[in-house]
Amino acid sequence: MYKELHILEESRHLFWGLVIFVCTSAGTYLLAGSFIFIEWNMFNPEQLTALVLFLISFRGIFVLSEPLYKFVLYFEDRILQIEIKKGQHYIDTLKIPVDDITSLKFTPGNPRKPSEALFDFSTSYHLLYRTADSPDYRKLIEVDSDSIALKVDDIADIMRFVKKENPEVQIPREQATYFNL
């Protein structure tokens, strides 16, 4: 079915969009009339606060303009190749022998609270794999970023992609049932 699987990092910038809007609006409100009715004074608390709010807004603009990760997965001679790009810039290619993968699962990086949803779009979820040589799970997609956000459906697509090539891969029953794997 798949020859290549393209996964795009989920944009998680709603927070920064809101920060930019609120800080720019508040900064503009604080500076309203500053240049017409009162003299500019660097030690005026309203003007200092506005300056700080504008700096936060500019930081948010830089965060929003940062390109997202793109992952291209494909098999070459029974080796899972994961090509990592950030925007259009090539970062790295991870290579994992597909026959060495014995188990796949995704799990939160931090334990869930009882009131949290079973699967969410959190950056704390990771796709993990285990090999026959090691009893420990490792991240399948490892990047130098503090965190990446993948949709849970994309994680399920990656699990299907690997399982199609290696049907012996074990997936926890709860996850396999949820995603029809």
PDB file of C-alpha atoms in Angstrom:
ATOM      1  CA  MET A   1       0.000   0.000   0.000  1.00  0.00           C
ATOM      2  CA  TYR A   2       2.740   2.496   0.982  1.00  0.00           C
ATOM      3  CA  LYS A   3       6.082   2.867  -0.696  1.00  0.00           C
ATOM      4  CA  GLU A   4       6.863   5.975   1.312  1.00  0.00           C
ATOM      5  CA  LEU A   5       5.115   7.457   4.286  1.00  0.00           C
ATOM      6  CA  HIS A   6       5.234  11.223   4.756  1.00  0.00           C
ATOM      7  CA  ILE A   7       4.550  12.535   8.258  1.00  0.00           C
ATOM      8  CA  LEU A   8       4.393  16.223   9.083  1.00  0.00           C
ATOM      9  CA  GLU A   9       4.854  17.524  12.582  1.00  0.00           C
ATOM     10  CA  GLU A  10       1.626  18.841  14.032  1.00  0.00           C
ATOM     11  CA  SER A  11       1.599  22.604  14.380  1.00  0.00           C
ATOM     12  CA  ARG A  12       1.280  23.455  18.052  1.00  0.00           C
ATOM     13  CA  HIS A  13       1.475  27.191  17.786  1.00  0.00           C
ATOM     14  CA  LEU A  14      -2.040  28.108  18.879  1.00  0.00           C
ATOM     15  CA  PHE A  15      -0.616  29.198  22.235  1.00  0.00           C
ATOM     16  CA  TRP A  16       1.931  31.502  20.607  1.00  0.00           C
ATOM     17  CA  GLY A  17      -0.682  32.975  18.279  1.00  0.00           C
ATOM     18  CA  LEU A  18      -2.763  33.907  21.288  1.00  0.00           C
ATOM     19  CA  VAL A  19       0.290  35.320  23.118  1.00  0.00           C
ATOM     20  CA  ILE A  20       1.168  37.493  20.118  1.00  0.00           C
ATOM     21  CA  PHE A  21      -2.382  38.811  19.853  1.00  0.00           C
ATOM     22  CA  VAL A  22      -2.753  39.566  23.571  1.00  0.00           C
ATOM     23  CA  CYS A  23       0.723  41.110  24.026  1.00  0.00           C
ATOM     24  CA  THR A  24       0.500  43.254  20.893  1.00  0.00           C
ATOM     25  CA  SER A  25      -2.992  44.452  21.801  1.00  0.00           C
ATOM     26  CA  ALA A  26      -2.047  45.229  25.396  1.00  0.00           C
ATOM     27  CA  GLY A  27       1.188  46.942  24.356  1.00  0.00           C
ATOM     28  CA  THR A  28      -0.640  49.081  21.815  1.00  0.00           C
ATOM     29  CA  TYR A  29      -3.268  50.003  24.393  1.00  0.00           C
ATOM     30  CA  LEU A  30      -0.598  51.039  26.893  1.00  0.00           C
ATOM     31  CA  LEU A  31       1.168  53.186  24.315  1.00  0.00           C
ATOM     32  CA  ALA A  32      -2.018  54.816  22.998  1.00  0.00           C
ATOM     33  CA  GLY A  33      -1.452  58.538  23.132  1.00  0.00           C
ATOM     34  CA  SER A  34       2.135  58.281  24.413  1.00  0.00           C
ATOM     35  CA  PHE A  35       3.573  60.112  21.449  1.00  0.00           C
ATOM     36  CA  ILE A  36       0.900  62.789  21.257  1.00  0.00           C
ATOM     37  CA  PHE A  37      -0.082  63.742  24.794  1.00  0.00           C
ATOM     38  CA  ILE A  38       2.896  62.865  26.981  1.00  0.00           C
ATOM     39  CA  GLU A  39       6.599  62.920  26.443  1.00  0.00           C
ATOM     40  CA  TRP A  40       8.482  59.700  25.867  1.00  0.00           C
ATOM     41  CA  ASN A  41      10.129  58.644  29.102  1.00  0.00           C
ATOM     42  CA  MET A  42      12.018  55.339  29.302  1.00  0.00           C
ATOM     43  CA  PHE A  43      11.254  55.072  33.016  1.00  0.00           C
ATOM     44  CA  ASN A  44       7.500  55.404  32.625  1.00  0.00           C
ATOM     45  CA  PRO A  45       6.044  52.073  33.905  1.00  0.00           C
ATOM     46  CA  GLU A  46       3.397  51.925  31.172  1.00  0.00           C
ATOM     47  CA  GLN A  47       5.973  52.392  28.438  1.00  0.00           C
ATOM     48  CA  LEU A  48       8.335  49.829  29.978  1.00  0.00           C
ATOM     49  CA  THR A  49       5.485  47.332  30.244  1.00  0.00           C
ATOM     50  CA  ALA A  50       4.530  47.974  26.611  1.00  0.00           C
ATOM     51  CA  LEU A  51       8.132  47.425  25.539  1.00  0.00           C
ATOM     52  CA  VAL A  52       8.250  44.079  27.376  1.00  0.00           C
ATOM     53  CA  LEU A  53       4.928  43.049  25.797  1.00  0.00           C
ATOM     54  CA  PHE A  54       6.237  43.900  22.319  1.00  0.00           C
ATOM     55  CA  LEU A  55       9.412  41.885  22.962  1.00  0.00           C
ATOM     56  CA  ILE A  56       7.275  38.885  23.935  1.00  0.00           C
ATOM     57  CA  SER A  57       5.264  39.385  20.721  1.00  0.00           C
ATOM     58  CA  PHE A  58       8.431  39.417  18.616  1.00  0.00           C
ATOM     59  CA  ARG A  59       9.611  36.218  20.283  1.00  0.00           C
ATOM     60  CA  GLY A  60       6.263  34.653  19.395  1.00  0.00           C
ATOM     61  CA  ILE A  61       6.653  35.713  15.770  1.00  0.00           C
ATOM     62  CA  PHE A  62      10.007  33.924  15.617  1.00  0.00           C
ATOM     63  CA  VAL A  63       8.482  30.793  17.141  1.00  0.00           C
ATOM     64  CA  LEU A  64       5.617  30.848  14.618  1.00  0.00           C
ATOM     65  CA  SER A  65       7.968  31.292  11.682  1.00  0.00           C
ATOM     66  CA  GLU A  66      10.183  28.344  12.668  1.00  0.00           C
ATOM     67  CA  PRO A  67       9.719  25.495  10.167  1.00  0.00           C
ATOM     68  CA  LEU A  68       8.146  22.224  11.300  1.00  0.00           C
ATOM     69  CA  TYR A  69       9.678  18.768  11.050  1.00  0.00           C
ATOM     70  CA  LYS A  70       8.890  16.454   8.158  1.00  0.00           C
ATOM     71  CA  PHE A  71       9.590  12.726   8.301  1.00  0.00           C
ATOM     72  CA  VAL A  72       9.793  10.469   5.247  1.00  0.00           C
ATOM     73  CA  LEU A  73       9.744   6.756   6.040  1.00  0.00           C
ATOM     74  CA  TYR A  74      10.625   4.079   3.505  1.00  0.00           C
ATOM     75  CA  PHE A  75      12.236   0.661   3.339  1.00  0.00           C
ATOM     76  CA  GLU A  76      15.466  -0.060   1.549  1.00  0.00           C
ATOM     77  CA  ASP A  77      16.783  -3.637   1.714  1.00  0.00           C
ATOM     78  CA  ARG A  78      14.782  -4.488   4.865  1.00  0.00           C
ATOM     79  CA  ILE A  79      16.093  -1.351   6.591  1.00  0.00           C
ATOM     80  CA  LEU A  80      13.602   1.231   7.801  1.00  0.00           C
ATOM     81  CA  GLN A  81      14.912   4.606   6.662  1.00  0.00           C
ATOM     82  CA  ILE A  82      13.550   7.669   8.453  1.00  0.00           C
ATOM     83  CA  GLU A  83      14.605  10.837   6.674  1.00  0.00           C
ATOM     84  CA  ILE A  84      14.258  13.903   8.894  1.00  0.00           C
ATOM     85  CA  LYS A  85      13.865  17.407   7.478  1.00  0.00           C
ATOM     86  CA  LYS A  86      13.094  20.681   9.176  1.00  0.00           C
ATOM     87  CA  GLY A  87      11.244  22.698   6.579  1.00  0.00           C
ATOM     88  CA  GLN A  88      13.305  22.088   3.427  1.00  0.00           C
ATOM     89  CA  HIS A  89      16.589  21.495   5.269  1.00  0.00           C
ATOM     90  CA  TYR A  90      17.838  17.930   5.565  1.00  0.00           C
ATOM     91  CA  ILE A  91      18.715  17.017   9.166  1.00  0.00           C
ATOM     92  CA  ASP A  92      19.468  13.280   9.365  1.00  0.00           C
ATOM     93  CA  THR A  93      18.479   9.782   8.256  1.00  0.00           C
ATOM     94  CA  LEU A  94      17.820   7.144  10.896  1.00  0.00           C
ATOM     95  CA  LYS A  95      18.319   3.523   9.838  1.00  0.00           C
ATOM     96  CA  ILE A  96      16.758   0.624  11.722  1.00  0.00           C
ATOM     97  CA  PRO A  97      16.715  -2.984  10.462  1.00  0.00           C
ATOM     98  CA  VAL A  98      13.022  -3.857  10.300  1.00  0.00           C
ATOM     99  CA  ASP A  99      13.631  -7.499  11.191  1.00  0.00           C
ATOM    100  CA  ASP A 100      15.208  -6.396  14.491  1.00  0.00           C
ATOM    101  CA  ILE A 101      12.031  -4.600  15.589  1.00  0.00           C
ATOM    102  CA  THR A 102      10.044  -6.954  17.823  1.00  0.00           C
ATOM    103  CA  SER A 103       7.592  -4.545  19.420  1.00  0.00           C
ATOM    104  CA  LEU A 104       6.077  -1.107  18.844  1.00  0.00           C
ATOM    105  CA  LYS A 105       4.021   1.035  21.172  1.00  0.00           C
ATOM    106  CA  PHE A 106       3.312   4.619  21.918  1.00  0.00           C
ATOM    107  CA  THR A 107       3.241   5.937  25.388  1.00  0.00           C
ATOM    108  CA  PRO A 108       3.275   9.241  27.226  1.00  0.00           C
ATOM    109  CA  GLY A 109       6.668  10.499  28.342  1.00  0.00           C
ATOM    110  CA  ASN A 110       5.138  11.413  31.701  1.00  0.00           C
ATOM    111  CA  PRO A 111       2.542   9.314  33.526  1.00  0.00           C
ATOM    112  CA  ARG A 112      -1.035  10.353  32.736  1.00  0.00           C
ATOM    113  CA  LYS A 113      -3.324  11.768  35.372  1.00  0.00           C
ATOM    114  CA  PRO A 114      -6.574   9.868  35.980  1.00  0.00           C
ATOM    115  CA  SER A 115      -8.651  12.621  34.353  1.00  0.00           C
ATOM    116  CA  GLU A 116      -6.579  12.797  31.131  1.00  0.00           C
ATOM    117  CA  ALA A 117      -7.815  11.392  27.846  1.00  0.00           C
ATOM    118  CA  LEU A 118      -6.469   8.019  26.760  1.00  0.00           C
ATOM    119  CA  PHE A 119      -4.814   9.410  23.622  1.00  0.00           C
ATOM    120  CA  ASP A 120      -4.294  13.093  23.038  1.00  0.00           C
ATOM    121  CA  PHE A 121      -2.263  15.300  20.745  1.00  0.00           C
ATOM    122  CA  SER A 122       0.334  16.005  23.365  1.00  0.00           C
ATOM    123  CA  THR A 123       4.014  16.421  22.640  1.00  0.00           C
ATOM    124  CA  SER A 124       4.656  14.019  25.483  1.00  0.00           C
ATOM    125  CA  TYR A 125       3.611  10.934  23.473  1.00  0.00           C
ATOM    126  CA  HIS A 126       6.432   8.986  21.853  1.00  0.00           C
ATOM    127  CA  LEU A 127       6.497   6.095  19.408  1.00  0.00           C
ATOM    128  CA  LEU A 128       8.772   3.478  20.924  1.00  0.00           C
ATOM    129  CA  TYR A 129      10.296   0.287  19.565  1.00  0.00           C
ATOM    130  CA  ARG A 130      12.105  -2.665  21.092  1.00  0.00           C
ATOM    131  CA  THR A 131      14.563  -5.049  19.495  1.00  0.00           C
ATOM    132  CA  ALA A 132      15.311  -8.669  20.325  1.00  0.00           C
ATOM    133  CA  ASP A 133      18.738  -7.606  21.631  1.00  0.00           C
ATOM    134  CA  SER A 134      17.401  -5.158  24.211  1.00  0.00           C
ATOM    135  CA  PRO A 135      14.571  -5.388  26.730  1.00  0.00           C
ATOM    136  CA  ASP A 136      14.280  -1.565  26.794  1.00  0.00           C
ATOM    137  CA  TYR A 137      12.141   0.520  24.489  1.00  0.00           C
ATOM    138  CA  ARG A 138      13.739   3.353  22.505  1.00  0.00           C
ATOM    139  CA  LYS A 139      12.216   6.262  20.590  1.00  0.00           C
ATOM    140  CA  LEU A 140      11.684   5.440  16.937  1.00  0.00           C
ATOM    141  CA  ILE A 141      11.941   9.089  15.871  1.00  0.00           C
ATOM    142  CA  GLU A 142      14.608  10.929  17.819  1.00  0.00           C
ATOM    143  CA  VAL A 143      15.335  14.586  17.071  1.00  0.00           C
ATOM    144  CA  ASP A 144      17.480  17.144  18.852  1.00  0.00           C
ATOM    145  CA  SER A 145      14.460  19.354  19.469  1.00  0.00           C
ATOM    146  CA  ASP A 146      13.036  19.674  22.954  1.00  0.00           C
ATOM    147  CA  SER A 147       9.852  18.032  21.696  1.00  0.00           C
ATOM    148  CA  ILE A 148       7.949  17.323  18.533  1.00  0.00           C
ATOM    149  CA  ALA A 149       4.215  16.968  18.155  1.00  0.00           C
ATOM    150  CA  LEU A 150       2.809  14.170  16.015  1.00  0.00           C
ATOM    151  CA  LYS A 151      -0.859  13.396  15.631  1.00  0.00           C
ATOM    152  CA  VAL A 152      -1.874  10.102  17.168  1.00  0.00           C
ATOM    153  CA  ASP A 153      -3.232   9.037  13.757  1.00  0.00           C
ATOM    154  CA  ASP A 154       0.229   9.634  12.249  1.00  0.00           C
ATOM    155  CA  ILE A 155       1.763   7.448  14.941  1.00  0.00           C
ATOM    156  CA  ALA A 156      -0.776   4.738  14.055  1.00  0.00           C
ATOM    157  CA  ASP A 157       0.139   5.101  10.346  1.00  0.00           C
ATOM    158  CA  ILE A 158       3.803   4.567  11.205  1.00  0.00           C
ATOM    159  CA  MET A 159       2.877   1.461  13.215  1.00  0.00           C
ATOM    160  CA  ARG A 160       0.854   0.114  10.243  1.00  0.00           C
ATOM    161  CA  PHE A 161       3.726   0.918   7.881  1.00  0.00           C
ATOM    162  CA  VAL A 162       6.245  -1.056   9.936  1.00  0.00           C
ATOM    163  CA  LYS A 163       3.812  -3.910  10.667  1.00  0.00           C
ATOM    164  CA  LYS A 164       3.096  -4.342   6.955  1.00  0.00           C
ATOM    165  CA  GLU A 165       6.783  -4.922   6.322  1.00  0.00           C
ATOM    166  CA  ASN A 166       7.297  -7.064   9.440  1.00  0.00           C
ATOM    167  CA  PRO A 167       4.022  -8.769  10.470  1.00  0.00           C
ATOM    168  CA  GLU A 168       5.743 -10.304  13.524  1.00  0.00           C
ATOM    169  CA  VAL A 169       5.916  -6.925  15.295  1.00  0.00           C
ATOM    170  CA  GLN A 170       3.952  -6.943  18.541  1.00  0.00           C
ATOM    171  CA  ILE A 171       1.669  -4.004  19.380  1.00  0.00           C
ATOM    172  CA  PRO A 172      -0.170  -3.712  22.715  1.00  0.00           C
ATOM    173  CA  ARG A 173      -3.725  -5.044  22.386  1.00  0.00           C
ATOM    174  CA  GLU A 174      -5.317  -1.779  23.559  1.00  0.00           C
ATOM    175  CA  GLN A 175      -3.507   0.234  20.870  1.00  0.00           C
ATOM    176  CA  ALA A 176      -3.952  -2.384  18.139  1.00  0.00           C
ATOM    177  CA  THR A 177      -7.705  -2.535  18.815  1.00  0.00           C
ATOM    178  CA  TYR A 178      -8.097   1.235  18.955  1.00  0.00           C
ATOM    179  CA  PHE A 179      -6.387   1.741  15.568  1.00  0.00           C
ATOM    180  CA  ASN A 180      -7.431  -1.519  13.831  1.00  0.00           C
ATOM    181  CA  LEU A 181      -3.835  -2.676  13.534  1.00  0.00           C
TER     182      LEU A 181
END
